[in-house]
DNA sequence: CTGAAAGCGCTAACAG
DNA sequence: CTGTTAGCGCTTTCAG
């Protein structure tokens, strides 16, 4: 039975004859490094089955007898065979890979999200291709998506994009897209979103401060362009509005501790400031440092809430009250839905679910300093103009 | 390569057809989502040239007249053509992609390194595939490398691996490998290493403390299994040894601030401790918190040096003296060498160069408290700056 | 349950 | 400078 196979197509001038001396070694495929990598037909021959059967085994297709399957697997093992993904992609039109576009920063949020995505993707059996964008990068998002499309991914994840002018992707995207924590910047047949609820988390943070008795809460915002910043801003504003509080002017930062520090000096000068909600922990830490240097104690004089719950948040001085974002849950759910969309093009997308809010209260927040009795506060701020603290 | 899509393109109106029902998809290609993606032969036809010429244009091969090139590009643009990477990889045996194996953590070092690698890889024209390992993951490194090989990468970057039992990759790796900050866990035709010098940085950190007048320096180490931890440990020990100082017992942590905090309580109990070199900033921060809670002031009573220079390091209380790792430089140089090895299999690998040492002195370090008259330590004036290195 | 034939879209020699 | 001829190693029909 083997003989037949032998005389068919491919074996013509077989294996080891090396084409011309181009300088490379071994069959064009760089893979083997030394001897040519085995192909499924080699496995088939060794196992005494057809090439197609090998294919079946490696694709977990049904209708292969246990015995044949075992033989094939053994032969493959013996030869050190591995599926050639390029050939597979070419023949099937699917690459079994998912691309992710992420901000080229080492910011905690995006970085953590990326790790989460990777972990989940792997479980789904897809490979991950990563492309970074940098803020202000002209080609930015469009270029990133484009290069992913060039690579031939089956789906795309866009993680925490920025709202940049011209940031919309005009490229024709033919695969499903998952956008995390933002509205979609692309038009594609299927666009899913995940995350969301950031505004509610921001609102919870703000309300925590309000509940403590602060008359109002100031906000140290992230860069205007970031949706992540916009969401927090909105949540903060909503909390204030729904409690009928005055909405103080927003102070802006760039996510860095240094910017929080700068903003802190500004805020420290205003005695009306007794509570600040910072859009991320780094800025909160910079802010606290500035406040401290200015002689305003945290939390006795000013309360500060951060956002993210970075690993050190609980160990800085004072331990930071913050909101933990459910990155893993978001990544997991989003990807599940993306994969579903990839594999079931006609089916309705799976619905999104809402993440829980995880406010971590530590020691950077406290009731506001007493207003009329300077007894306890060593360096009491000048008294605020008005308003009772609930 | 591939110019592609700016704004002008094609309004062929025809893009997002729904994928056809059932299995009746016309040409197998999943790519376009519905209407078949144009192939190079289509472009050729439209441009009135041979398919091979289209290939030449898209590969920036020489010997194509400017006129023909222009016509091809125009035709391609009009059709919305993009090279099919799977076919290309299959035919050429190269995928033009590089795989990265990284620790599945959000630790600052690995995460930053990954970002750096991505940035550089993109400039080289290669695509990036990422796989995470998790500490303690049984399949760990071997599984990660294996899956990368399955995907068919042209080269592999292993970032800060751990020294795990059975962590060596026994798989046949046929492509060049770059190992960052560790000895190589794989056997491959070409193995490059990058990073290194971590021990020297640790040594500089320790010597800074010694120079300040401390009798000895304690070390809060990272997990034993991590090469990153081992290097710091060695540097510390070497510094002590070369100054003829006593080498105190090592206290161990797991990189987390929480572990630094725990270790801090231990260390605080020992009055002989006046200087500690922590293996990373997170642990240093936890350590400082514990020290402070125990009534030992930093830096008046105890000096602390961290490692990494995480973004908030300069803004915690007190601002942390630490060593900044040159992640970007390491990534850049390492990748340049890896790509060189990929593209010039026979040539000798490019030599590695040494990174400078960047000690950032802030306010967490000071001379030791006077030996006989406790209680009067004053804040030493320190200022940010770059220590000179070796 | 298994096999044979026919490409997927591109690059690789080797002519012209 | 440009075209021709062969496959790369799989997955897909479609037959047994």
Coordinates of C-alpha atoms in Angstrom, one line a residue, chain B residues 80-369:
Chain B
X80 CA -7.3 47.0 -2.1
X81 CA -4.7 44.3 -2.4
X82 CA -2.5 43.2 0.4
X83 CA 0.1 40.5 0.4
X84 CA -1.0 37.2 1.8
X85 CA 1.4 36.4 4.5
X86 CA 0.6 32.8 4.8
X87 CA 1.3 32.1 1.2
X88 CA 4.5 34.1 1.5
X89 CA 5.6 32.2 4.5
X90 CA 4.8 28.9 2.9
X91 CA 6.7 29.7 -0.2
X92 CA 9.7 31.3 1.4
X93 CA 10.1 29.3 4.5
X94 CA 10.3 32.5 6.5
X95 CA 7.5 34.1 8.5
X96 CA 9.2 37.4 9.2
X97 CA 8.0 37.2 12.8
X98 CA 9.8 36.9 16.1
X99 CA 8.4 35.3 19.2
X100 CA 8.8 36.5 22.7
X101 CA 8.5 34.4 25.8
X102 CA 7.9 36.5 28.9
X103 CA 6.7 36.0 32.4
X104 CA 3.0 36.2 32.7
X105 CA 3.2 38.8 35.4
X106 CA 2.6 42.5 35.4
X107 CA 6.0 43.0 37.1
X108 CA 7.6 46.2 36.0
X109 CA 10.7 44.7 34.6
X110 CA 9.3 42.1 32.3
X111 CA 6.5 44.3 31.2
X112 CA 8.7 47.2 30.3
X113 CA 11.1 44.9 28.5
X114 CA 8.2 43.6 26.5
X115 CA 7.2 47.0 25.4
X116 CA 10.7 47.8 24.5
X117 CA 11.0 44.7 22.4
X118 CA 7.8 45.4 20.6
X119 CA 8.8 48.8 19.7
X120 CA 12.1 47.7 18.3
X121 CA 10.7 44.6 16.5
X122 CA 8.3 46.7 14.6
X123 CA 11.1 48.9 13.3
X124 CA 12.9 45.8 12.0
X125 CA 10.0 44.8 9.9
X126 CA 9.2 41.7 11.8
X127 CA 5.9 40.9 13.5
X128 CA 5.8 40.0 17.1
X129 CA 4.2 36.9 18.7
X130 CA 3.9 36.9 22.4
X131 CA 3.6 34.0 24.8
X132 CA 3.5 34.2 28.5
X133 CA 4.8 31.8 31.0
X134 CA 3.6 31.7 34.6
X135 CA 5.9 31.0 37.5
X136 CA 5.3 27.5 38.6
X137 CA 3.6 26.6 35.3
X138 CA 4.6 23.1 34.7
X139 CA 4.7 23.3 30.9
X140 CA 6.3 26.7 31.4
X141 CA 9.2 27.7 29.2
X142 CA 9.2 24.5 27.2
X143 CA 5.5 24.9 26.3
X144 CA 5.9 28.5 25.4
X145 CA 8.8 27.9 23.1
X146 CA 7.0 25.0 21.6
X147 CA 4.0 27.0 20.8
X148 CA 6.1 29.7 19.2
X149 CA 7.8 27.1 17.1
X150 CA 4.4 25.8 16.1
X151 CA 3.5 29.2 14.9
X152 CA 6.7 29.2 12.9
X153 CA 8.7 32.2 14.1
X154 CA 12.1 33.0 12.6
X155 CA 13.6 33.9 16.0
X156 CA 12.8 33.8 19.6
X157 CA 13.4 36.2 22.5
X158 CA 13.3 34.8 26.0
X159 CA 12.9 37.6 28.5
X160 CA 14.1 37.2 32.0
X161 CA 13.5 33.5 32.4
X162 CA 13.5 31.7 35.7
X163 CA 15.7 28.9 36.7
X164 CA 13.1 26.2 37.2
X165 CA 13.7 22.6 37.6
X166 CA 13.1 21.0 34.3
X167 CA 12.9 24.5 32.9
X168 CA 15.3 23.8 30.1
X169 CA 13.8 23.5 26.8
X170 CA 14.5 20.1 25.3
X171 CA 12.5 20.8 22.1
X172 CA 14.6 21.1 19.0
X173 CA 14.9 24.8 18.4
X174 CA 16.1 25.5 15.0
X175 CA 16.0 29.3 15.0
X176 CA 18.2 31.8 16.7
X177 CA 17.4 32.6 20.2
X178 CA 18.0 35.8 22.3
X179 CA 18.0 35.4 26.0
X180 CA 17.7 38.6 28.0
X181 CA 19.2 38.8 31.5
X182 CA 19.9 35.2 32.0
X183 CA 21.9 32.2 30.8
X184 CA 20.2 30.3 28.1
X185 CA 17.7 27.6 28.9
X186 CA 17.7 26.3 25.4
X187 CA 20.0 24.6 23.0
X188 CA 19.8 26.2 19.6
X189 CA 22.2 26.7 16.7
X190 CA 22.5 30.4 17.7
X191 CA 22.0 31.6 21.2
X192 CA 22.6 35.3 21.9
X193 CA 22.4 36.9 25.3
X194 CA 21.6 40.5 26.1
X195 CA 21.4 42.5 29.3
X196 CA 23.9 41.3 31.7
X197 CA 25.6 43.7 33.9
X198 CA 22.8 43.5 36.4
X199 CA 25.3 42.3 39.0
X200 CA 27.4 45.4 38.4
X201 CA 24.4 47.6 38.9
X202 CA 23.6 45.8 42.1
X203 CA 27.2 46.2 43.1
X204 CA 27.0 50.0 42.5
X205 CA 23.9 50.2 44.6
X206 CA 25.6 48.4 47.5
X207 CA 28.7 50.5 47.2
X208 CA 26.7 53.7 47.3
X209 CA 25.5 52.6 50.7
X210 CA 29.0 51.6 51.8
X211 CA 30.4 54.9 50.6
X212 CA 27.8 56.6 52.8
X213 CA 29.6 55.0 55.7
X214 CA 27.4 52.1 56.6
X215 CA 29.3 49.2 58.2
X216 CA 27.5 46.7 56.1
X217 CA 24.4 46.4 53.9
X218 CA 21.6 44.0 54.2
X219 CA 19.9 42.5 51.2
X220 CA 16.2 41.9 50.6
X221 CA 16.4 39.4 47.7
X222 CA 14.0 38.4 45.1
X223 CA 12.9 34.8 44.6
X224 CA 15.8 32.4 44.4
X225 CA 14.7 31.0 41.1
X226 CA 14.9 34.2 39.2
X227 CA 18.1 35.0 37.6
X228 CA 17.3 38.6 38.0
X229 CA 17.3 38.0 41.7
X230 CA 20.5 35.9 41.6
X231 CA 22.4 38.6 39.8
X232 CA 21.5 41.3 42.3
X233 CA 22.4 39.0 45.1
X234 CA 25.8 38.3 43.6
X235 CA 26.5 42.0 42.9
X236 CA 25.6 42.8 46.5
X237 CA 27.8 40.0 47.8
X238 CA 30.7 41.0 45.6
X239 CA 30.5 44.6 46.8
X240 CA 30.6 43.5 50.4
X241 CA 33.4 41.1 49.8
X242 CA 35.6 43.5 47.9
X243 CA 35.2 46.0 50.8
X244 CA 36.0 43.3 53.3
X245 CA 32.7 43.6 55.0
X246 CA 30.7 41.1 56.8
X247 CA 28.0 39.5 54.7
X248 CA 24.7 39.4 56.7
X249 CA 22.1 36.8 56.1
X250 CA 19.8 37.4 53.2
X251 CA 16.2 38.1 53.6
X252 CA 14.0 36.9 50.8
X253 CA 10.9 38.3 49.2
X254 CA 8.8 37.5 46.1
X255 CA 9.1 40.9 44.4
X256 CA 5.9 42.1 45.9
X257 CA 5.5 45.1 48.1
X258 CA 3.7 42.9 50.5
X259 CA 6.8 40.6 50.8
X260 CA 9.0 43.6 51.3
X261 CA 6.7 44.7 54.1
X262 CA 6.9 41.4 55.8
X263 CA 10.7 41.4 55.5
X264 CA 10.7 44.9 56.8
X265 CA 9.2 43.9 60.1
X266 CA 11.9 41.3 60.5
X267 CA 14.7 43.7 59.6
X268 CA 13.3 46.5 61.8
X269 CA 13.8 44.3 64.9
X270 CA 17.5 44.2 64.3
X271 CA 19.3 47.4 65.4
X272 CA 22.3 46.4 63.5
X273 CA 20.5 47.1 60.3
X274 CA 21.3 50.5 59.0
X275 CA 21.2 50.0 55.3
X276 CA 19.2 47.7 53.0
X277 CA 19.5 47.0 49.3
X278 CA 16.2 45.7 48.0
X279 CA 16.1 43.7 44.8
X280 CA 13.3 45.8 43.4
X281 CA 11.5 49.0 44.1
X282 CA 8.2 47.4 45.0
X283 CA 9.8 45.5 47.8
X284 CA 11.8 48.6 48.8
X285 CA 8.5 50.4 49.2
X286 CA 6.9 47.7 51.3
X287 CA 10.1 47.6 53.4
X288 CA 10.1 51.3 54.0
X289 CA 6.5 51.1 55.1
X290 CA 7.3 48.4 57.6
X291 CA 10.3 50.2 58.9
X292 CA 8.4 53.4 59.3
X293 CA 5.6 51.6 61.2
X294 CA 8.2 50.1 63.5
X295 CA 9.5 53.5 64.3
X296 CA 12.7 53.4 62.3
X297 CA 13.0 56.4 60.1
X298 CA 14.2 56.3 56.5
X299 CA 16.8 57.4 55.8
X300 CA 17.8 58.8 59.3
X301 CA 17.9 55.4 60.9
X302 CA 17.9 53.1 58.0
X303 CA 18.9 53.7 54.4
X304 CA 17.1 51.8 51.6
X305 CA 18.0 51.4 48.0
X306 CA 15.7 49.9 45.4
X307 CA 16.1 48.5 41.9
X308 CA 14.3 49.3 38.7
X309 CA 13.3 52.9 39.1
X310 CA 9.6 52.4 38.7
X311 CA 7.6 55.4 37.7
X312 CA 6.5 56.3 41.2
X313 CA 9.9 55.8 42.8
X314 CA 10.7 59.4 42.9
X315 CA 7.4 60.3 44.5
X316 CA 7.0 57.9 47.4
X317 CA 8.0 59.0 50.9
X318 CA 10.9 59.3 51.0
X319 CA 11.8 59.5 47.3
X320 CA 13.6 56.3 46.6
X321 CA 17.2 55.9 45.7
X322 CA 17.4 53.2 43.1
X323 CA 19.1 51.8 40.0
X324 CA 17.5 52.3 36.7
X325 CA 17.7 49.4 34.3
X326 CA 18.3 50.2 30.7
X327 CA 15.5 48.1 29.3
X328 CA 15.1 49.9 26.1
X329 CA 18.7 49.8 25.3
X330 CA 18.9 46.2 26.1
X331 CA 15.9 45.4 23.9
X332 CA 17.2 47.4 21.1
X333 CA 20.6 46.0 21.0
X334 CA 19.5 42.5 21.6
X335 CA 17.1 42.6 18.8
X336 CA 19.4 44.1 16.4
X337 CA 21.7 41.2 17.0
X338 CA 18.9 38.7 16.8
X339 CA 17.7 40.0 13.5
X340 CA 21.3 39.9 12.2
X341 CA 21.6 36.3 13.2
X342 CA 18.3 35.5 11.5
X343 CA 19.3 37.2 8.3
X344 CA 22.9 36.1 8.2
X345 CA 22.9 32.5 9.4
X346 CA 26.6 31.9 8.7
X347 CA 28.0 35.2 9.8
X348 CA 29.4 35.6 13.3
X349 CA 26.9 37.0 15.7
X350 CA 27.3 40.7 16.5
X351 CA 29.1 41.3 19.8
X352 CA 27.2 42.4 22.9
X353 CA 28.0 45.7 24.5
X354 CA 27.8 46.7 28.1
X355 CA 25.1 48.9 29.5
X356 CA 26.0 51.9 31.6
X357 CA 25.1 51.9 35.2
X358 CA 22.5 54.4 36.2
X359 CA 22.2 54.9 40.0
X360 CA 19.5 57.4 40.8
X361 CA 20.2 58.9 44.2
X362 CA 17.2 60.4 45.9
X363 CA 16.3 60.7 49.6
X364 CA 16.0 57.2 50.9
X365 CA 19.7 56.9 51.6
X366 CA 21.9 58.8 54.0
X367 CA 24.9 58.2 56.3
X368 CA 24.3 55.8 59.1
X369 CA 23.0 57.3 62.4

